[in-house]
Tab-separated table of C-alpha atoms and ligand atoms in Angstrom:
chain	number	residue	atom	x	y	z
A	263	UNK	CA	64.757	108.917	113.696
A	264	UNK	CA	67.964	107.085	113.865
A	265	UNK	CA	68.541	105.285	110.173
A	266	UNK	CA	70.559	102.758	108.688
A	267	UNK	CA	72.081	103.501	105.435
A	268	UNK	CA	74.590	101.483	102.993
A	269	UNK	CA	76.966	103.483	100.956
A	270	UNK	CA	78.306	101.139	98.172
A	271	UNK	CA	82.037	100.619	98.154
A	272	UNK	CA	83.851	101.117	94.441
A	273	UNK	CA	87.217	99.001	94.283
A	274	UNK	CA	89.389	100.506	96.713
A	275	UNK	CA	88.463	104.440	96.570
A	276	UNK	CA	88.048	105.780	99.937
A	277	UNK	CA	84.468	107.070	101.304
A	278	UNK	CA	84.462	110.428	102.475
A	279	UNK	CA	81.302	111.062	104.908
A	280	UNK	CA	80.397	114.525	106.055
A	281	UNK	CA	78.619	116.458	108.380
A	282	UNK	CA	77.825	119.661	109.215
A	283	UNK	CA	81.856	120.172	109.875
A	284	UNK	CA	83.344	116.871	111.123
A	285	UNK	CA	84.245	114.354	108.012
A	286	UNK	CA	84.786	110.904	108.127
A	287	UNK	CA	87.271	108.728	105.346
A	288	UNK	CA	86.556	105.520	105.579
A	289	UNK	CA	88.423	102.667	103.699
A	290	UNK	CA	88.577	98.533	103.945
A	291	UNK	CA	91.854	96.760	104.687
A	292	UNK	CA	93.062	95.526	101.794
A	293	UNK	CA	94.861	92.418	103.564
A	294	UNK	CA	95.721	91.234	106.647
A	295	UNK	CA	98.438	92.651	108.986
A	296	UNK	CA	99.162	93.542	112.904
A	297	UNK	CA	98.225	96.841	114.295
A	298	UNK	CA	100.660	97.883	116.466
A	299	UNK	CA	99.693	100.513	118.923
A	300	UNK	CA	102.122	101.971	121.050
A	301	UNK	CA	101.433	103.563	124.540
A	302	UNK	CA	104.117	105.067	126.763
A	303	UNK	CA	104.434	101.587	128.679
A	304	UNK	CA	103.714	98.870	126.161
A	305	UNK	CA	102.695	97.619	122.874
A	306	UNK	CA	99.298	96.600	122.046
A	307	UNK	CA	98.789	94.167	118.618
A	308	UNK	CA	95.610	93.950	117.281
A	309	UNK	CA	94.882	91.984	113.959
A	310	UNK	CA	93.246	93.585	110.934
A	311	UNK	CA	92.241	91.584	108.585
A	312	UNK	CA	90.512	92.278	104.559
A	313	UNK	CA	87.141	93.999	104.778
A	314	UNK	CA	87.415	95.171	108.234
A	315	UNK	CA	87.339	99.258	108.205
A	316	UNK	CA	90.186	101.871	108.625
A	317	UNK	CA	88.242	105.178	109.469
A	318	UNK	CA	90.145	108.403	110.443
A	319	UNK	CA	88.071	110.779	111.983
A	320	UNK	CA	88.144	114.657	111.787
A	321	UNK	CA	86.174	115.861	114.696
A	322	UNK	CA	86.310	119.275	113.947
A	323	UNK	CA	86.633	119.187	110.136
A	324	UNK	CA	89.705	119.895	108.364
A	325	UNK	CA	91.475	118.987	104.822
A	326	UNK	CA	90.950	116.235	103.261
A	327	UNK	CA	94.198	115.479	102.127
A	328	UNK	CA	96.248	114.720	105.679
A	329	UNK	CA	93.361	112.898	106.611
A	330	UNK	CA	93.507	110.769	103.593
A	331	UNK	CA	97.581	110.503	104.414
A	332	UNK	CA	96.931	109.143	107.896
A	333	UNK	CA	94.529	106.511	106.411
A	334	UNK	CA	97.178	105.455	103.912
A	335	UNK	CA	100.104	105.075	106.482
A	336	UNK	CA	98.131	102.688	108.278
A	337	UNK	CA	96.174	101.148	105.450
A	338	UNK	CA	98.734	100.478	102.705
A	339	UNK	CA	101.779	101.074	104.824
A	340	UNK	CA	100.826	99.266	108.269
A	341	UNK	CA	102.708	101.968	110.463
A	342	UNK	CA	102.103	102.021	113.829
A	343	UNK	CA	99.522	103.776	115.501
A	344	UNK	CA	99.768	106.118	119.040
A	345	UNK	CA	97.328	106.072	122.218
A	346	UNK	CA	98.784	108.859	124.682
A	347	UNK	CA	97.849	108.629	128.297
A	348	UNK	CA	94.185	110.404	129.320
A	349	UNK	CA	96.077	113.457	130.804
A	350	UNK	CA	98.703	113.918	128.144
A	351	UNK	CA	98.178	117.813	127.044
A	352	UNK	CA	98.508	116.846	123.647
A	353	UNK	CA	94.907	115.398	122.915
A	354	UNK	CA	93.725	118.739	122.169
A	355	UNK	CA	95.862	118.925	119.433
A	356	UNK	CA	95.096	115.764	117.578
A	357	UNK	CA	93.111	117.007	114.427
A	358	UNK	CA	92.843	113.472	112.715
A	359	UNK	CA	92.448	109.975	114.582
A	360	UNK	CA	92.266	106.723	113.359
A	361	UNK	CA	90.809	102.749	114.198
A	362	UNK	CA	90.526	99.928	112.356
A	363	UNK	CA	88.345	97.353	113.270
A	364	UNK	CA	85.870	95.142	111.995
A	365	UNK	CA	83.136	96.982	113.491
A	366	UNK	CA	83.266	100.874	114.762
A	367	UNK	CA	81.515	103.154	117.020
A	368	UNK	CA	81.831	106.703	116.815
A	369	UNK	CA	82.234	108.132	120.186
A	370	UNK	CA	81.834	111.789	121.532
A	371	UNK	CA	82.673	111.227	124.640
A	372	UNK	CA	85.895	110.189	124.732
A	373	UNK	CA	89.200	112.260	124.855
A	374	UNK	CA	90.907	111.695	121.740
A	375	UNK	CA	93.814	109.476	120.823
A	376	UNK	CA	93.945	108.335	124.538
A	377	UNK	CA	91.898	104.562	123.462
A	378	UNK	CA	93.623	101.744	122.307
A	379	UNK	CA	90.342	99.823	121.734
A	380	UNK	CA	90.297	99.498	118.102
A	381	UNK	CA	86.113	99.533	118.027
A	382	UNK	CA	85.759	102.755	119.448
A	383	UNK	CA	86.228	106.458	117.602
A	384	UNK	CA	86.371	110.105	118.764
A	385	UNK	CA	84.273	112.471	116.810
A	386	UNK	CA	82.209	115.028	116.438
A	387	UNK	CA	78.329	114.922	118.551
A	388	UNK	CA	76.566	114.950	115.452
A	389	UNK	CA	78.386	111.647	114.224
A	390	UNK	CA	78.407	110.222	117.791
A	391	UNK	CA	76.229	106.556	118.119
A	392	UNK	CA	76.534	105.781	114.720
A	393	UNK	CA	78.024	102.332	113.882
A	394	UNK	CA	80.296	101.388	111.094
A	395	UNK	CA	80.948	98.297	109.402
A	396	UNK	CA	81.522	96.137	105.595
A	397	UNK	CA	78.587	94.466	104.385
A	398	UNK	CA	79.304	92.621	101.264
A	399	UNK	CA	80.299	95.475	99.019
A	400	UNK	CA	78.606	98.317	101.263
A	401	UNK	CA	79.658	100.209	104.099
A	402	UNK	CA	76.625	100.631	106.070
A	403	UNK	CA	75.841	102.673	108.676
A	404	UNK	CA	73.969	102.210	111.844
A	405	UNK	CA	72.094	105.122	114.124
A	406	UNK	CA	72.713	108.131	111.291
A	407	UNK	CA	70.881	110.797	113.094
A	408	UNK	CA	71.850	113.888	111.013
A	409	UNK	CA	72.269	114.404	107.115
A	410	UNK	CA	75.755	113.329	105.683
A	411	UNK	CA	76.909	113.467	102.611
A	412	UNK	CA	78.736	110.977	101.302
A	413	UNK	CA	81.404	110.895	97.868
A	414	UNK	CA	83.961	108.348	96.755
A	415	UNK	CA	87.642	109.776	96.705
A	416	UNK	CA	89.400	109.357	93.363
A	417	UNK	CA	93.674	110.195	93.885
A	418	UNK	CA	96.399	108.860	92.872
A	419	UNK	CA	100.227	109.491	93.467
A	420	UNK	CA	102.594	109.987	91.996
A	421	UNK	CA	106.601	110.429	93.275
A	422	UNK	CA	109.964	110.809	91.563
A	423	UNK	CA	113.676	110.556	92.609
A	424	UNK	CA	115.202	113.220	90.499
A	425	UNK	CA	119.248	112.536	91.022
A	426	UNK	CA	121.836	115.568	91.038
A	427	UNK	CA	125.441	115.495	91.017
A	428	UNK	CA	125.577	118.613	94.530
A	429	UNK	CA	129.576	118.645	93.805
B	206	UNK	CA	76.889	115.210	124.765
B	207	UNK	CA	80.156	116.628	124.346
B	208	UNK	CA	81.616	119.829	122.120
B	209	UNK	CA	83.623	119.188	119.659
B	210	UNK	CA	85.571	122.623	120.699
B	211	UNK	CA	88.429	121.697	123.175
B	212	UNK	CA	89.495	118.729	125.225
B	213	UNK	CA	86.989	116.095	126.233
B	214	UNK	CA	86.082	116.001	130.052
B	215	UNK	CA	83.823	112.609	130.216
B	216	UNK	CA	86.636	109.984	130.605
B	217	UNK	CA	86.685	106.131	130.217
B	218	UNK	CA	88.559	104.551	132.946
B	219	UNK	CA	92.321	105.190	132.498
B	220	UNK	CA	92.745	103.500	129.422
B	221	UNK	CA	96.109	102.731	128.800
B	222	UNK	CA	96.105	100.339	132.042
B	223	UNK	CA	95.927	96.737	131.898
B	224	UNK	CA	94.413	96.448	128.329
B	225	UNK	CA	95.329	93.659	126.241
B	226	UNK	CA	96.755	89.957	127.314
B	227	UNK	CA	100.102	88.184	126.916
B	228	UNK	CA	100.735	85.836	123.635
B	229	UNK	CA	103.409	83.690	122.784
B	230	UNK	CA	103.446	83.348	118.848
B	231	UNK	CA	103.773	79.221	117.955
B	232	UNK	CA	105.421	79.953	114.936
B	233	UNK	CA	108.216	82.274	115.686
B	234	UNK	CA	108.504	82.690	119.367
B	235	UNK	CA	107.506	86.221	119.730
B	236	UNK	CA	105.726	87.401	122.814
B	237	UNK	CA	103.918	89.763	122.680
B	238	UNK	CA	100.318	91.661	124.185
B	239	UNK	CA	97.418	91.434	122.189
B	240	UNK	CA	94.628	93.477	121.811
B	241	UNK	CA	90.774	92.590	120.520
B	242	UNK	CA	89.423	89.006	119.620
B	243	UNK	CA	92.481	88.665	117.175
B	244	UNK	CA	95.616	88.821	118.707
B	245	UNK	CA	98.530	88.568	115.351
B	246	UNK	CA	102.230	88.371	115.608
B	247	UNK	CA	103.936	91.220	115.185
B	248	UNK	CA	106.725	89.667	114.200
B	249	UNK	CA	105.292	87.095	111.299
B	250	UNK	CA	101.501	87.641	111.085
B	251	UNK	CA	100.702	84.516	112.387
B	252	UNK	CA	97.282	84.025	114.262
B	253	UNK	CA	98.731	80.735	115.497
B	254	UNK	CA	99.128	82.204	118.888
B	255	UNK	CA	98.964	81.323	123.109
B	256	UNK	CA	97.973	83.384	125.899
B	257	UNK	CA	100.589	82.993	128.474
C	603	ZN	ZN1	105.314	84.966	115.013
């Protein structure tokens, strides 16, 4: 039976949700900004605004941590995003994909990176129906047909400019 | 139901064609095409916006 579930959001850590080998990372906007989505003829703008979702999607599974850096270029850093034409021969090599929207469905049937439309998702079958979105502090879940796990992700960066004199 | 192997066949009509609608930002000037129920400026975030 399809179930709802809410998983219970903790400042601004990142949910990770997995399945038997796709993942999920799912994180709210922290403020408002335009998504700009560039196809080969024009440029789409969507607005995101706080407490709708940013969810990258690993259809096949993968690491964790270039996942988690596609989700912060668009989250924190508001760079643009890329929908390639339905026959372009690279959508078989897109590993992570990302939407943000207030509201998104996790699709199966759709080749990947090839949809502008914000609501929709490319994954994996077994996460295919379900229905994300922010509930006061949840993130719940619609149609969860399978098991997932689900864990907060704790990171931080850290970067340094070390200067030398290459004379 | 699709794998999750290789390239997806099931297609949505081609979707980079005619998606979004044309905006004129009333702040700045800025056209632009929007996308979604919330069309934003690129340019300065505004939601003050016109379709053209
Ligand atoms: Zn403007």
């Amino acid at each position: 039976m399809p179930k709802t579930i809410r998983i219970p959001f903790t400042g601004d850590k990142p949910i990770l949700i997995r399945g038997r080998s796709a993942f999920l990372l799912v994180a709210r906007a922290k403020e408002k900004f335009p998504l700009v989505i560039e196809t080969d003829t024009e440029e789409l703008v969507q607005g995101v605004f706080p407490d709708d979702l940013i969810v990258v999607s690993a259809p096949e599974g993968g690491e964790v941590m270039p996942a988690l850096y596609l989700l912060e270029m668009v989250a924190t850093h508001h760079l643009p995003v890329i929908a390639l034409g339905k026959n372009h021969p690279a959508s078989r090599r897109i590993s992570y994909v990302v939407s943000a929207a207030e509201k998104i469905e996790m699709r199966c049937d759709i080749r990947r990176g090839t949809h502008p439309e914000q609501h929709l998702l490319c994954t994996a079958d077994e996460f295919a129906g379900m229905i994300l979105f922010a509930e006061k502090n949840s993130l719940v879940i619609e149609n969860c047909r399978e098991e997932i796990s689900a864990s907060q992700l704790v990171w931080e960066i850290s970067v340094a400019e070390i200067h030398h004199n290459f004379d | 139901m699709c794998s999750a192997g290789g390239p997806i066949e099931v297609d949505l009509n081609d979707p980079l064609k005619d998606r979004g609608k044309k905006y004129r930002c009333n702040d700045c000037g800025q056209t632009f095409t929007g996308l979604g129920k919330h069309p934003m400026c690129p340019s300065c975030q505004s939601e003050n916006v016109t379709e053209i």
